[in-house]
Every structure is written in structure tokens, then in C-alpha cells.
Short mmCIF file of C-alpha atoms and ligand atoms in Angstrom, two decimals:
data_model
loop_
_atom_site.label_atom_id
_atom_site.label_comp_id
_atom_site.label_asym_id
_atom_site.label_seq_id
_atom_site.Cartn_x
_atom_site.Cartn_y
_atom_site.Cartn_z
CA MET A 1 216.82 -90.90 124.12
CA ALA A 2 216.05 -88.02 121.85
CA ASN A 3 213.41 -89.65 119.71
CA ASN A 4 211.21 -91.01 122.48
CA ILE A 5 207.50 -90.76 121.83
CA THR A 6 205.19 -89.89 124.70
CA ALA A 7 203.13 -92.30 126.75
CA ASP A 8 200.04 -90.42 125.49
CA GLU A 9 200.96 -91.23 121.92
CA ILE A 10 201.53 -94.89 122.70
CA ARG A 11 198.18 -95.09 124.50
CA GLU A 12 196.48 -93.46 121.58
CA LYS A 13 198.00 -95.93 119.11
CA PHE A 14 197.17 -98.85 121.35
CA SER A 15 193.53 -97.96 121.99
CA HIS A 16 193.11 -97.43 118.26
CA ALA A 17 194.68 -100.82 117.47
CA MET A 18 192.56 -102.49 120.14
CA SER A 19 189.39 -100.98 118.73
CA ALA A 20 190.27 -102.14 115.21
CA MET A 21 191.01 -105.66 116.47
CA TYR A 22 187.77 -105.89 118.47
CA GLN A 23 185.76 -104.64 115.51
CA GLN A 24 187.10 -107.55 113.49
CA GLU A 25 186.51 -110.02 116.28
CA VAL A 26 183.02 -108.83 117.25
CA PRO A 27 181.26 -107.20 114.27
CA GLN A 28 178.40 -106.04 116.52
CA TYR A 29 180.88 -103.72 118.22
CA GLY A 30 181.21 -101.95 114.85
CA SER A 31 177.42 -101.50 114.69
CA LEU A 32 177.44 -100.14 118.22
CA LEU A 33 180.12 -97.60 117.32
CA GLU A 34 178.03 -96.42 114.39
CA LEU A 35 174.92 -96.10 116.53
CA VAL A 36 176.74 -94.17 119.25
CA ALA A 37 178.35 -91.84 116.70
CA ASP A 38 174.91 -91.15 115.10
CA VAL A 39 173.29 -90.42 118.46
CA ASN A 40 176.17 -88.22 119.64
CA LEU A 41 176.03 -86.19 116.44
CA ALA A 42 172.25 -85.71 116.79
CA VAL A 43 172.58 -84.66 120.45
CA LEU A 44 175.25 -82.07 119.61
CA GLU A 45 173.30 -80.71 116.65
CA ASN A 46 170.22 -80.24 118.81
CA ASN A 47 172.10 -78.79 121.72
CA PRO A 48 174.65 -76.13 120.72
CA LEU A 49 175.05 -75.11 124.37
CA LEU A 50 176.18 -78.61 125.33
CA GLN A 51 178.51 -78.64 122.33
CA GLN A 52 180.07 -75.37 123.52
CA GLN A 53 180.37 -76.57 127.10
CA LEU A 54 182.07 -79.81 126.05
CA GLU A 55 184.42 -77.92 123.81
CA ASN A 56 185.36 -75.43 126.51
CA ALA A 57 186.05 -78.20 128.95
CA ASP A 58 188.33 -80.05 126.46
CA GLU A 59 185.80 -82.88 126.38
CA LEU A 60 184.67 -82.77 122.77
CA ALA A 61 187.86 -83.89 121.09
CA ARG A 62 188.24 -86.98 123.24
CA LEU A 63 184.63 -88.09 122.84
CA ASN A 64 185.13 -89.94 119.56
CA VAL A 65 188.17 -91.86 120.76
CA GLU A 66 186.98 -92.52 124.29
CA ARG A 67 186.75 -96.23 125.13
CA HIS A 68 187.09 -98.51 128.09
CA GLY A 69 187.84 -102.18 127.91
CA ALA A 70 187.71 -105.04 130.39
CA ILE A 71 189.93 -108.04 130.99
CA ARG A 72 190.23 -110.78 133.63
CA VAL A 73 193.42 -112.50 134.73
CA GLY A 74 194.14 -115.57 136.83
CA LYS A 75 197.38 -115.00 138.75
CA ALA A 76 199.34 -112.34 140.57
CA GLN A 77 202.22 -112.33 138.14
CA GLU A 78 199.87 -111.58 135.24
CA LEU A 79 198.39 -108.64 137.11
CA ALA A 80 201.81 -107.29 138.07
CA THR A 81 203.06 -107.51 134.47
CA LEU A 82 199.90 -105.77 133.24
CA ARG A 83 200.68 -102.94 135.61
CA ARG A 84 204.08 -102.54 133.97
CA LEU A 85 202.58 -102.89 130.48
CA PHE A 86 199.95 -100.22 131.09
CA ALA A 87 202.59 -97.95 132.64
CA VAL A 88 204.25 -97.78 129.20
CA MET A 89 201.06 -96.07 128.04
CA GLY A 90 200.78 -93.75 131.03
CA MET A 91 198.01 -95.78 132.67
CA GLN A 92 198.02 -96.32 136.42
CA PRO A 93 195.88 -98.50 138.67
CA VAL A 94 193.09 -96.40 140.20
CA GLY A 95 190.48 -97.64 142.68
CA TYR A 96 189.72 -101.05 144.22
CA TYR A 97 186.49 -102.88 143.43
CA ASP A 98 185.37 -105.92 145.40
CA LEU A 99 182.94 -107.96 143.33
CA ALA A 100 182.85 -111.01 145.62
CA GLN A 101 179.99 -109.45 147.56
CA ALA A 102 177.92 -109.63 144.40
CA GLY A 103 178.75 -113.29 143.81
CA VAL A 104 181.51 -112.70 141.27
CA PRO A 105 184.81 -114.26 142.48
CA VAL A 106 187.11 -111.39 141.40
CA HIS A 107 188.48 -108.10 142.62
CA SER A 108 189.48 -105.34 140.30
CA THR A 109 191.09 -102.01 139.52
CA ALA A 110 191.00 -99.66 136.55
CA PHE A 111 194.18 -98.78 134.67
CA ARG A 112 193.82 -95.24 133.36
CA PRO A 113 195.65 -91.96 132.76
CA VAL A 114 195.51 -89.48 135.64
CA ASP A 115 196.88 -86.14 134.34
CA ASP A 116 194.56 -83.45 133.00
CA THR A 117 196.26 -83.30 129.61
CA ALA A 118 196.51 -87.07 129.26
CA LEU A 119 192.80 -87.44 130.08
CA ALA A 120 191.86 -84.70 127.62
CA ARG A 121 193.87 -86.41 124.90
CA ASN A 122 192.59 -89.97 125.32
CA PRO A 123 191.23 -91.32 128.59
CA PHE A 124 191.48 -95.00 127.59
CA ARG A 125 190.79 -97.19 130.61
CA VAL A 126 190.91 -100.95 131.20
CA PHE A 127 188.83 -102.47 133.98
CA THR A 128 191.06 -105.33 135.14
CA SER A 129 189.90 -108.17 137.35
CA LEU A 130 191.94 -110.78 139.20
CA LEU A 131 190.29 -114.14 139.80
CA ARG A 132 190.11 -115.12 143.46
CA LEU A 133 190.92 -118.81 143.25
CA GLU A 134 190.65 -119.09 147.03
CA LEU A 135 186.90 -118.68 146.61
CA ILE A 136 186.65 -122.02 144.76
CA GLU A 137 185.38 -124.38 147.42
CA ASN A 138 186.29 -127.66 145.70
CA GLU A 139 189.94 -128.18 146.64
CA ALA A 140 190.87 -130.53 143.81
CA LEU A 141 189.42 -128.16 141.27
CA ARG A 142 191.13 -125.17 142.86
CA LYS A 143 194.49 -126.91 142.61
CA LYS A 144 193.83 -127.92 139.03
CA ALA A 145 192.97 -124.36 138.04
CA ALA A 146 196.10 -123.06 139.77
CA ALA A 147 198.25 -125.64 137.97
CA ILE A 148 196.82 -124.69 134.56
CA LEU A 149 197.42 -121.01 135.25
CA ALA A 150 200.95 -121.65 136.54
CA LYS A 151 201.96 -123.06 133.17
CA ARG A 152 200.75 -120.23 130.94
CA ASN A 153 202.43 -117.03 129.84
CA ILE A 154 200.00 -114.48 128.41
CA PHE A 155 202.70 -112.08 127.18
CA THR A 156 204.90 -112.54 124.12
CA PRO A 157 208.66 -112.64 124.86
CA ARG A 158 209.16 -109.50 122.76
CA CYS A 159 206.45 -107.67 124.68
CA LEU A 160 208.21 -108.48 127.95
CA ALA A 161 211.55 -107.37 126.49
CA LEU A 162 210.06 -104.05 125.38
CA ILE A 163 208.55 -103.44 128.83
CA ASP A 164 212.02 -104.03 130.34
CA LEU A 165 213.54 -101.69 127.78
CA HIS A 166 210.99 -99.02 128.57
CA GLU A 167 211.85 -99.25 132.25
CA GLU A 168 215.59 -99.07 131.56
CA GLN A 169 215.45 -96.19 129.05
CA GLY A 170 212.50 -94.34 130.55
CA GLY A 171 210.74 -94.36 127.19
CA LEU A 172 210.50 -95.99 123.75
CA SER A 173 211.51 -94.78 120.31
CA GLU A 174 208.79 -94.59 117.68
CA SER A 175 209.69 -97.92 116.07
CA GLN A 176 209.91 -99.61 119.48
CA ALA A 177 206.52 -98.14 120.38
CA ASN A 178 204.96 -99.49 117.21
CA GLU A 179 206.39 -102.89 117.94
CA PHE A 180 205.18 -102.66 121.53
CA VAL A 181 201.62 -101.93 120.42
CA LYS A 182 201.66 -104.91 118.06
CA GLU A 183 203.11 -107.28 120.66
CA ALA A 184 200.95 -106.07 123.56
CA LEU A 185 197.83 -106.55 121.46
CA GLU A 186 198.55 -110.31 121.35
CA THR A 187 197.78 -110.60 125.07
CA PHE A 188 194.23 -109.34 124.50
CA ARG A 189 193.40 -111.27 121.36
CA TRP A 190 190.64 -113.87 121.28
CA HIS A 191 191.71 -117.52 120.96
CA SER A 192 189.09 -119.97 119.80
CA HIS A 193 191.29 -122.89 120.91
CA ALA A 194 190.88 -123.64 124.62
CA THR A 195 194.02 -124.87 126.38
CA VAL A 196 192.08 -127.59 128.27
CA ASP A 197 189.88 -130.55 127.32
CA ALA A 198 186.11 -130.35 127.34
CA GLN A 199 185.81 -132.11 130.70
CA THR A 200 188.10 -129.69 132.52
CA TYR A 201 186.34 -126.74 130.94
CA GLN A 202 182.96 -128.10 132.08
CA ALA A 203 184.14 -128.71 135.63
CA LEU A 204 185.46 -125.15 135.93
CA HIS A 205 182.39 -123.77 134.22
CA ASP A 206 180.11 -125.60 136.65
CA GLN A 207 181.95 -123.98 139.54
CA HIS A 208 181.53 -120.50 138.01
CA ARG A 209 181.38 -119.48 134.37
CA LEU A 210 183.91 -116.78 134.99
CA ILE A 211 186.50 -119.29 136.19
CA ALA A 212 186.31 -121.18 132.89
CA ASP A 213 186.67 -117.90 131.03
CA VAL A 214 189.82 -116.92 132.92
CA VAL A 215 191.54 -120.28 133.17
CA CYS A 216 190.92 -122.10 129.88
CA PHE A 217 192.48 -119.76 127.32
CA ARG A 218 195.96 -118.66 126.32
CA GLY A 219 195.45 -114.95 126.86
CA CYS A 220 193.21 -112.55 128.73
CA HIS A 221 190.96 -111.67 125.79
CA ILE A 222 189.37 -108.27 125.89
CA ASN A 223 185.73 -109.00 126.73
CA HIS A 224 184.19 -105.67 125.74
CA LEU A 225 185.16 -102.22 124.53
CA THR A 226 182.84 -99.40 125.48
CA PRO A 227 182.25 -96.14 123.63
CA ARG A 228 180.84 -93.08 125.44
CA THR A 229 177.46 -91.73 124.42
CA LEU A 230 175.81 -88.40 125.18
CA ASP A 231 172.35 -90.02 125.42
CA ILE A 232 172.26 -93.57 126.74
CA ASP A 233 168.46 -93.79 126.86
CA ARG A 234 168.34 -93.10 123.15
CA VAL A 235 171.04 -95.65 122.33
CA GLN A 236 169.30 -98.27 124.48
CA ALA A 237 166.02 -97.61 122.65
CA LEU A 238 167.67 -97.80 119.20
CA MET A 239 169.78 -100.91 119.80
CA PRO A 240 167.21 -103.39 118.46
CA GLU A 241 167.01 -101.41 115.17
CA TYR A 242 170.74 -101.99 114.77
CA GLY A 243 170.35 -105.71 115.39
CA ILE A 244 171.59 -105.55 118.98
CA SER A 245 169.63 -106.76 122.00
CA PRO A 246 170.41 -104.78 125.18
CA LYS A 247 170.32 -105.97 128.76
CA ALA A 248 167.09 -105.05 130.52
CA ILE A 249 168.19 -102.29 132.87
CA ILE A 250 170.44 -99.26 132.51
CA GLU A 251 172.80 -99.33 135.48
CA GLY A 252 173.71 -96.34 137.64
CA PRO A 253 171.90 -93.09 138.39
CA PRO A 254 168.77 -91.97 136.53
CA ARG A 255 168.75 -89.47 133.67
CA ARG A 256 169.16 -85.93 134.96
CA GLU A 257 169.47 -82.39 133.71
CA PHE A 258 173.01 -82.40 135.04
CA GLN A 259 174.58 -85.86 134.57
CA ILE A 260 176.39 -87.43 137.49
CA LEU A 261 178.88 -90.32 137.61
CA LEU A 262 178.23 -93.07 135.12
CA ARG A 263 175.28 -94.79 133.45
CA GLN A 264 175.88 -98.06 131.59
CA THR A 265 174.12 -100.71 129.60
CA SER A 266 175.39 -103.74 127.68
CA PHE A 267 174.33 -106.22 125.08
CA LYS A 268 174.34 -109.92 125.69
CA ALA A 269 177.45 -112.05 125.43
CA LEU A 270 177.92 -113.92 122.18
CA GLU A 271 177.89 -117.69 122.04
CA GLU A 272 181.10 -118.44 120.14
CA PRO A 273 182.41 -121.70 118.74
CA ILE A 274 185.58 -123.00 120.36
CA LEU A 275 187.76 -126.06 120.08
CA PHE A 276 188.88 -127.88 123.19
CA ALA A 277 192.20 -129.69 123.48
CA GLY A 278 191.58 -132.98 121.66
CA GLU A 279 189.66 -130.98 119.03
CA ARG A 280 186.17 -131.49 120.47
CA GLN A 281 183.88 -128.67 119.47
CA GLY A 282 181.99 -126.52 121.93
CA THR A 283 180.89 -122.98 122.63
CA HIS A 284 181.91 -120.26 125.06
CA THR A 285 180.14 -117.05 126.00
CA ALA A 286 182.29 -114.24 127.27
CA ARG A 287 182.44 -111.32 124.93
CA PHE A 288 179.84 -108.63 124.82
CA GLY A 289 179.29 -104.95 124.13
CA GLU A 290 178.60 -102.03 126.40
CA ILE A 291 177.93 -98.30 126.23
CA GLU A 292 178.22 -95.63 128.85
CA GLN A 293 177.31 -92.04 129.56
CA ARG A 294 179.60 -90.13 131.88
CA GLY A 295 178.79 -87.19 134.14
CA ILE A 296 180.40 -85.27 136.96
CA ALA A 297 182.64 -86.90 139.64
CA LEU A 298 181.11 -86.73 143.11
CA THR A 299 182.98 -85.91 146.31
CA PRO A 300 182.95 -88.51 149.15
CA LYS A 301 179.91 -86.65 150.53
CA GLY A 302 178.11 -86.73 147.18
CA ARG A 303 179.08 -90.36 146.62
CA ALA A 304 177.76 -91.40 150.05
CA LEU A 305 174.43 -89.87 149.11
CA TYR A 306 174.49 -91.62 145.72
CA ASP A 307 175.21 -94.99 147.37
CA GLU A 308 172.44 -94.44 149.91
CA LEU A 309 169.87 -93.51 147.26
CA LEU A 310 170.87 -96.38 144.96
CA LEU A 311 170.46 -98.86 147.80
CA ALA A 312 167.10 -97.36 148.76
CA ALA A 313 165.89 -97.58 145.18
CA GLY A 314 166.67 -101.30 144.83
CA SER A 315 166.65 -102.89 141.40
CA GLY A 316 163.78 -103.32 139.00
CA LYS A 317 163.02 -105.72 136.19
CA ASP A 318 161.72 -103.35 133.56
CA ASN A 319 163.81 -100.35 132.59
CA LEU A 320 161.03 -97.77 132.20
CA SER A 321 159.50 -98.23 135.63
CA HIS A 322 162.96 -98.64 137.20
CA GLN A 323 164.08 -95.29 135.71
CA HIS A 324 160.91 -93.55 136.96
CA HIS A 325 161.42 -94.97 140.41
CA LEU A 326 165.11 -93.97 140.42
CA GLN A 327 164.17 -90.45 139.39
CA GLU A 328 161.83 -90.15 142.36
CA VAL A 329 164.37 -91.50 144.81
CA PHE A 330 167.16 -89.33 143.39
CA SER A 331 165.15 -86.13 143.79
CA ARG A 332 167.05 -85.81 147.11
CA LEU A 333 170.26 -85.20 145.19
CA PRO A 334 170.36 -81.64 143.80
CA ASP A 335 170.14 -81.55 140.00
CA SER A 336 172.08 -78.36 139.19
CA ASP A 337 175.76 -77.53 138.90
CA THR A 338 175.45 -74.58 141.27
CA LEU A 339 173.84 -76.62 144.04
CA LEU A 340 176.24 -79.56 143.59
CA ARG A 341 179.13 -77.12 143.88
CA ARG A 342 177.83 -75.05 146.77
CA GLN A 343 176.93 -78.14 148.76
CA GLU A 344 180.35 -79.66 147.98
CA LEU A 345 178.80 -82.75 146.44
CA ALA A 346 180.85 -82.72 143.21
CA TYR A 347 184.22 -81.69 141.78
CA PHE A 348 184.83 -78.76 139.43
CA ARG A 349 187.70 -77.27 137.48
CA TYR A 350 187.91 -73.51 137.63
CA ARG A 351 188.99 -71.28 134.76
CA LEU A 352 189.38 -67.55 134.51
CA THR A 353 187.29 -65.81 131.85
CA PRO A 354 188.96 -63.09 129.75
CA ALA A 355 187.55 -60.54 132.22
CA GLY A 356 188.99 -62.61 135.07
CA GLU A 357 192.39 -62.70 133.36
CA MET A 358 192.37 -58.89 133.25
CA HIS A 359 191.81 -58.75 137.01
CA ARG A 360 194.17 -61.55 137.89
CA GLN A 361 196.13 -59.40 140.34
CA SER A 362 193.04 -58.69 142.46
CA ILE A 363 192.23 -62.40 142.92
CA LYS A 364 193.61 -63.67 146.22
CA PRO A 365 194.06 -67.16 147.65
CA GLY A 366 190.99 -67.98 149.71
CA ASP A 367 188.59 -65.76 147.70
CA ASP A 368 185.09 -67.23 147.42
CA PRO A 369 184.80 -68.66 143.88
CA GLN A 370 181.04 -68.01 143.94
CA LEU A 371 181.50 -64.23 144.07
CA LEU A 372 183.96 -64.34 141.17
CA ILE A 373 181.58 -66.51 139.18
CA GLU A 374 178.76 -64.01 139.76
CA ARG A 375 181.07 -61.20 138.69
CA GLY A 376 181.84 -63.06 135.45
CA TRP A 377 185.54 -63.57 136.17
CA LEU A 378 185.47 -67.29 136.74
CA VAL A 379 183.71 -70.36 135.35
CA ALA A 380 183.38 -73.76 137.02
CA GLN A 381 183.44 -76.77 134.72
CA PRO A 382 182.40 -80.25 135.86
CA VAL A 383 185.21 -82.76 136.40
CA THR A 384 184.24 -85.86 134.47
CA TYR A 385 183.94 -89.13 136.38
CA GLU A 386 186.75 -91.30 135.02
CA ASP A 387 186.16 -94.44 137.11
CA PHE A 388 183.67 -97.24 137.55
CA LEU A 389 180.87 -98.11 139.96
CA PRO A 390 180.95 -101.43 141.83
CA VAL A 391 177.18 -102.04 141.82
CA SER A 392 176.99 -101.25 138.11
CA ALA A 393 180.00 -103.45 137.38
CA ALA A 394 178.35 -106.33 139.25
CA GLY A 395 175.21 -105.83 137.13
CA ILE A 396 177.28 -105.86 133.93
CA PHE A 397 179.17 -109.00 134.96
CA GLN A 398 175.97 -110.78 135.94
CA SER A 399 174.01 -109.91 132.82
CA ASN A 400 176.74 -111.63 130.88
CA LEU A 401 177.18 -114.63 133.11
CA GLY A 402 173.51 -115.56 133.03
CA GLY A 403 171.27 -115.60 136.10
CA ASP A 404 172.38 -113.68 139.16
CA GLY A 405 176.01 -114.76 138.92
CA GLY A 406 175.67 -117.58 141.46
CA SER A 407 175.71 -117.62 145.21
CA ARG A 408 177.18 -114.76 147.23
CA SER A 409 180.76 -115.43 148.16
CA HIS A 410 181.77 -115.04 151.75
CA GLY A 411 185.27 -113.82 150.97
CA HIS A 412 186.19 -110.54 152.59
CA ALA A 413 187.25 -107.64 150.48
CA SER A 414 190.98 -107.95 150.31
CA ARG A 415 192.51 -104.81 149.05
CA GLU A 416 195.86 -105.66 150.64
CA ALA A 417 196.04 -109.01 148.86
CA PHE A 418 195.12 -107.33 145.58
CA GLU A 419 197.80 -104.65 145.98
CA GLN A 420 200.34 -107.30 146.87
CA ALA A 421 199.52 -109.19 143.66
CA LEU A 422 199.65 -105.95 141.70
CA GLY A 423 202.99 -105.02 143.25
CA ALA A 424 201.86 -101.45 143.99
CA PRO A 425 199.10 -99.59 145.78
CA VAL A 426 196.05 -98.47 143.81
CA ALA A 427 195.47 -94.71 143.66
CA ASN A 428 192.52 -93.24 145.52
CA GLU A 429 190.15 -91.78 142.93
CA PHE A 430 188.77 -89.11 145.25
CA GLU A 431 192.26 -87.79 145.88
CA LEU A 432 192.87 -87.55 142.13
CA TYR A 433 189.68 -85.53 141.57
CA GLN A 434 190.50 -83.27 144.51
CA GLN A 435 193.98 -82.69 143.11
CA ALA A 436 192.52 -81.78 139.71
CA GLU A 437 190.20 -79.24 141.37
CA ASP A 438 193.04 -77.84 143.49
CA ARG A 439 195.39 -77.53 140.50
CA SER A 440 192.75 -75.52 138.66
CA LYS A 441 192.23 -73.26 141.67
CA ARG A 442 195.95 -72.69 141.92
CA ARG A 443 196.10 -71.72 138.24
CA CYS A 444 193.40 -69.11 138.92
CA GLY A 445 195.19 -67.76 142.00
CA LEU A 446 192.50 -69.10 144.34
CA LEU A 447 194.83 -71.37 146.33
C1 OOG B 501 183.96 -106.32 133.75
C2 OOG B 501 182.57 -105.85 134.06
C3 OOG B 501 182.55 -104.44 134.64
C4 OOG B 501 182.13 -102.03 133.87
O1 OOG B 501 182.13 -101.23 132.93
O2 OOG B 501 181.66 -101.73 134.98
C5 OOG B 501 182.67 -103.37 133.60
C6 OOG B 501 184.02 -107.69 133.13
O3 OOG B 501 182.98 -108.25 132.74
O4 OOG B 501 185.14 -108.21 133.03
O5 OOG B 501 183.19 -103.52 132.56
NI1 NI B 502 182.67 -102.13 131.12
#
């Protein structure tokens, strides 16, 4: 088809439409966007060097549109169809996250773009969790939940038809894409009518709040949409002024000169009025807000050190002392781009400078990038971490489920079962970062 529009364009339209819908549904999300935009502007004004670095690395343009969302589904077929739906927008499943260890009966992946240009354009990601019904101990309840889920269809017929069409044609025309965005949005919309009566809701809720959230509604409502900030500590401190009350602790690594991975904080879930079948009134808490600050992607070696230090640091109750403590513990992880690179702890994209371009013919595969950097021919730019962190995700889930999320589940991580439900393997995030680094080296003649 000649007039196909690209997956990048469809993703861009969709993430925009999703953001507009969520702003209407959860007005506090609008306040959060304003706050993040104000803080980002102030950071860039005060730090022209950072502004230049972000611009050079193609990171500045995407900053204002960058969001991630989260959804939870109840059955394999829903997950498999979501995979096909996100594929229309150039988003693939990356990574496997087992949350059962943290007492949350789900396992998850992130749908996201993987190409350099697609990421630079709009890196929209959706953290997608599949409920693990087998972790419900009460057999009668487990069967009841499965029966409710078996009956529902969270996609509109037209959405399914357009996904089929996309697969047959290998693309969509502009008008089909617009229709697709409108239809796909319906799956993620909030429904204040539960599909079950109050008693059923309560029984599922008593088993685990998350189960009620997944099972009792017509769709898989988007439960948060997260903008990216350049200074999460500042946003956390300013949230109360904007009428938002943050969770106590910022998850992830401490603040550093050179940001690594991902830091996140959220505001509490809203208590929202709902109507049960039979029209009894009640409330449901599921939807919340979150912000994040992203840094460099770590190699398996760097990540192992991160995991070790995070475990050693433990978790605190008050953010200020927790951050101080984290900073002490994390002093073992080098806080400079040069050291992270030379110790192979993090991923970089290489680019030739104008001087380097002039000497292109004297650069040979296998040359030491460090020498070329010192000579001014090459620059190394951090590869942004595009994924999630399981310990942080567990903290975000729990802060919005109340308490510690319930007892630890004994279920084993089951990546195979997840991939079977998904109908495809999940990509390995480390391989993707390595490929990005290798591609950049090849462009410079270093590989
Ligand atoms: C997902 C929680 C995890 C993140 O950013 O780590 C998450 C959920 O509550 O469905 O969004
Ligand atoms: Ni999130």
C-alpha cells in the first residue's frame, strides 16, 4: 500500500491520545505534567551543558512526549492480542519481570520500540502484567475468577479487525491508523461500572486487591502514565505544592553526578466511586500517578553490582535518610562516564566528531575508542535505560495496593509460561543495548 503511515507515527498518535484521555480521567495527572514541565525547563535553563548533551544525543526532542503506562490483564488471550496490538505501533515485548517474589501475583513485560530512530522519536512504553490466577489458593474463587475472565472481550470488534488488516497488509493507511488509535484506546479506558456484584468484588479483593482490579472490569484500564523528569528529587519535594501527595521513598539508585538506570516515585491511588452489577455503590482504588528520571543502561556486570548494592542498602522509611544511606552504599559504583565506560559497566553510543569524520579512513576495526576520544575524533554518549526495575516496580505496586502487598507468594518465576501466554519470546534487554552500542561502533568504523 502506497499510503501506509509508519508504526512510529501510529505510536506517536496513540501515546498522545492516551495522554489526553488520562488527563481527562485523572486531573491530577495534568498537574503532574505541568510540574514536570516546569522542573525540566528550570533544569535545562540552569544547565546549558546538559541541554547540549541531551540535544546531541537526540534525547531532548523526545523528553516532552516521553511517557510510560501500565496495564494488567487476566488471561493469556488478552496478553497475546495486546502483543499484536502493540506491534501495530512498533512496540515489542522486552524483558521478563517476576513480581510474585514481592507478593504481587503477576508477571510482566514491557512493550516498547527497540530501534534507535524509533526510540529517539517517541519511546512510549507500556508495562504489562498478567495475573497469575494459579496463585489464588482458594479453589472456588480461582474458578470463579477464571469464569468471569473467560466471558469478557477487552477489545472492540473493529480494533481486532484492524489488527488483522495490519497483519495482512503489513501496514495501515492514514485513515485506518486514525480509526485504530480510536478503537484501541477503548481497551484502556476507565469503566466505573464493575462487571460483578459487590459480594464477588469483595471476595476477590479480600484475596488480593490486584485480583479485583484485573477481574471486575470490562477493560484493562491504564493505571498510570508517567512523564520523565530531569530532577526527580525536586519534583518529589514540590508535589505537595501542586496538591499531590507522593509515596514516601524514591525507588531505585540514589542521585548521582552521572545518572544510572531509573529512579521513580508515585502518588497514591485515587479512591474512585464505582457501581457494582445490581447498581450498589462502592469505591475502587487502582489509578495513580508516577514520575521517573532515566539514566544510563548498565551492562550485566554493572547491573549485578547495582543489584548487590541495592540489596545491601535495604529499604528505609524516610526518604532523606534512605537517600543518604543509598549514596554511601553506592559509592562503590563509579560515578563518572569515563570510569563506567572503561570498566565496562555501562553502554555507550559512539559518534565521530567533525575531526573524526575527516580522518575516517585512518580509523580501523578494533581501534581503542579511548585513544580516539582523547584525540578528539570520537565522543561516547550514554545509552538511555529504556526498561524497568523489578524491585522498583514491586515498590510502586505495593505503595498503591496498601501495606506490603500481602504475603509472599511461593510461585516460581515462570518465564516459559509467560512467553507461552504471550505467544512469542520476550527480547533480552541487555542484547538490545549491546546491539545499539555495536551499531554505533560499526558506523564509526570501529567494528
Ligand atoms: C505496574 C507497576 C510497575 C513501574 O514503573 O515500575 C510500574 C502496575 O502497577 O501495574 O509501573
Ligand atoms: Ni510505572
